[in-house]
PDB file of C-alpha atoms in Angstrom:
ATOM      1  CA  UNK K   1      -9.413   4.668 -33.136  1.00  0.00           C
ATOM      2  CA  UNK K   2      -6.168   4.560 -35.136  1.00  0.00           C
ATOM      3  CA  UNK K   3      -5.401   8.239 -34.527  1.00  0.00           C
ATOM      4  CA  UNK K   4      -6.175   8.033 -30.787  1.00  0.00           C
ATOM      5  CA  UNK K   5      -4.520   4.609 -30.329  1.00  0.00           C
ATOM      6  CA  UNK K   6      -7.632   2.954 -28.908  1.00  0.00           C
ATOM      7  CA  UNK K   7      -8.563  -0.733 -28.791  1.00  0.00           C
ATOM      8  CA  UNK K   8      -6.593  -2.861 -31.257  1.00  0.00           C
ATOM      9  CA  UNK K   9      -4.444   0.111 -32.211  1.00  0.00           C
ATOM     10  CA  UNK K  10      -3.135   0.848 -28.707  1.00  0.00           C
ATOM     11  CA  UNK K  11       0.537   0.472 -27.841  1.00  0.00           C
ATOM     12  CA  UNK K  12      -0.182  -1.620 -24.734  1.00  0.00           C
ATOM     13  CA  UNK K  13       0.917  -5.228 -24.430  1.00  0.00           C
ATOM     14  CA  UNK K  14      -1.826  -7.729 -25.202  1.00  0.00           C
ATOM     15  CA  UNK K  15      -2.746  -9.768 -22.097  1.00  0.00           C
ATOM     16  CA  UNK K  16      -1.902 -13.469 -22.316  1.00  0.00           C
ATOM     17  CA  UNK K  17      -4.886 -15.762 -21.769  1.00  0.00           C
ATOM     18  CA  UNK K  18      -3.888 -19.164 -20.429  1.00  0.00           C
ATOM     19  CA  UNK K  19      -6.380 -21.961 -21.033  1.00  0.00           C
ATOM     20  CA  UNK K  20      -6.034 -25.186 -19.040  1.00  0.00           C
ATOM     21  CA  UNK K  21      -6.858 -28.261 -21.150  1.00  0.00           C
ATOM     22  CA  UNK K  22      -7.989 -30.751 -18.514  1.00  0.00           C
ATOM     23  CA  UNK K  23      -9.576 -33.215 -20.922  1.00  0.00           C
ATOM     24  CA  UNK K  24      -6.563 -35.521 -21.273  1.00  0.00           C
ATOM     25  CA  UNK K  25      -4.726 -35.256 -17.958  1.00  0.00           C
ATOM     26  CA  UNK K  26      -6.302 -37.246 -15.140  1.00  0.00           C
ATOM     27  CA  UNK K  27      -4.425 -35.461 -12.362  1.00  0.00           C
ATOM     28  CA  UNK K  28      -5.544 -31.998 -13.513  1.00  0.00           C
ATOM     29  CA  UNK K  29      -9.114 -33.217 -13.997  1.00  0.00           C
ATOM     30  CA  UNK K  30      -9.204 -34.522 -10.415  1.00  0.00           C
ATOM     31  CA  UNK K  31      -8.037 -31.122  -9.158  1.00  0.00           C
ATOM     32  CA  UNK K  32     -10.772 -29.262 -11.079  1.00  0.00           C
ATOM     33  CA  UNK K  33     -13.619 -31.703 -10.320  1.00  0.00           C
ATOM     34  CA  UNK K  34     -14.612 -30.471  -6.806  1.00  0.00           C
ATOM     35  CA  UNK K  35     -14.452 -26.853  -7.972  1.00  0.00           C
ATOM     36  CA  UNK K  36     -16.707 -27.543 -10.960  1.00  0.00           C
ATOM     37  CA  UNK K  37     -19.157 -29.602  -8.883  1.00  0.00           C
ATOM     38  CA  UNK K  38     -19.511 -26.854  -6.256  1.00  0.00           C
ATOM     39  CA  UNK K  39     -20.057 -24.214  -8.947  1.00  0.00           C
ATOM     40  CA  UNK K  40     -23.290 -25.898 -10.025  1.00  0.00           C
ATOM     41  CA  UNK K  41     -24.586 -24.633 -13.352  1.00  0.00           C
ATOM     42  CA  UNK K  42     -21.859 -23.240 -15.623  1.00  0.00           C
ATOM     43  CA  UNK K  43     -21.724 -21.637 -19.046  1.00  0.00           C
ATOM     44  CA  UNK K  44     -19.601 -23.146 -21.807  1.00  0.00           C
ATOM     45  CA  UNK K  45     -18.943 -22.855 -25.522  1.00  0.00           C
ATOM     46  CA  UNK K  46     -18.789 -25.975 -27.702  1.00  0.00           C
ATOM     47  CA  UNK K  47     -15.331 -26.053 -29.299  1.00  0.00           C
ATOM     48  CA  UNK K  48     -15.632 -29.390 -31.101  1.00  0.00           C
ATOM     49  CA  UNK K  49     -18.229 -32.148 -31.533  1.00  0.00           C
ATOM     50  CA  UNK K  50     -16.612 -35.589 -31.618  1.00  0.00           C
ATOM     51  CA  UNK K  51     -19.935 -37.428 -31.828  1.00  0.00           C
ATOM     52  CA  UNK K  52     -23.539 -36.956 -30.765  1.00  0.00           C
ATOM     53  CA  UNK K  53     -22.657 -37.627 -27.137  1.00  0.00           C
ATOM     54  CA  UNK K  54     -19.035 -36.424 -26.857  1.00  0.00           C
ATOM     55  CA  UNK K  55     -18.196 -32.687 -26.888  1.00  0.00           C
ATOM     56  CA  UNK K  56     -15.174 -30.535 -26.147  1.00  0.00           C
ATOM     57  CA  UNK K  57     -16.293 -27.484 -24.142  1.00  0.00           C
ATOM     58  CA  UNK K  58     -14.517 -24.215 -23.357  1.00  0.00           C
ATOM     59  CA  UNK K  59     -15.540 -22.683 -20.043  1.00  0.00           C
ATOM     60  CA  UNK K  60     -14.584 -18.983 -20.235  1.00  0.00           C
ATOM     61  CA  UNK K  61     -15.216 -18.236 -16.550  1.00  0.00           C
ATOM     62  CA  UNK K  62     -12.847 -21.024 -15.451  1.00  0.00           C
ATOM     63  CA  UNK K  63     -10.612 -20.671 -18.555  1.00  0.00           C
ATOM     64  CA  UNK K  64     -10.455 -24.399 -19.160  1.00  0.00           C
ATOM     65  CA  UNK K  65     -11.271 -26.968 -21.844  1.00  0.00           C
ATOM     66  CA  UNK K  66     -13.121 -30.117 -20.825  1.00  0.00           C
ATOM     67  CA  UNK K  67     -14.456 -33.193 -22.573  1.00  0.00           C
ATOM     68  CA  UNK K  68     -18.165 -33.616 -21.881  1.00  0.00           C
ATOM     69  CA  UNK K  69     -20.012 -36.908 -22.329  1.00  0.00           C
ATOM     70  CA  UNK K  70     -23.798 -37.144 -22.505  1.00  0.00           C
ATOM     71  CA  UNK K  71     -25.135 -40.334 -20.983  1.00  0.00           C
ATOM     72  CA  UNK K  72     -28.600 -41.443 -20.008  1.00  0.00           C
ATOM     73  CA  UNK K  73     -30.278 -44.045 -17.918  1.00  0.00           C
TER      74      UNK K  73
END
């Protein structure tokens, strides 16, 4: 890989991944809400656990961070 310049050893520029953190900004969250509701079931990775019912999730497909609250009836 080093000799052929493949993967990590290539001379190409590394692509910049922009992640939108919509957990604190109400305006951004309102923009993303209809899109996330229409998508239905989504995959996410837990970034941080604040408590048993409050999680910070990274959604790789949408490239955004959201705060997720578990609540019951």
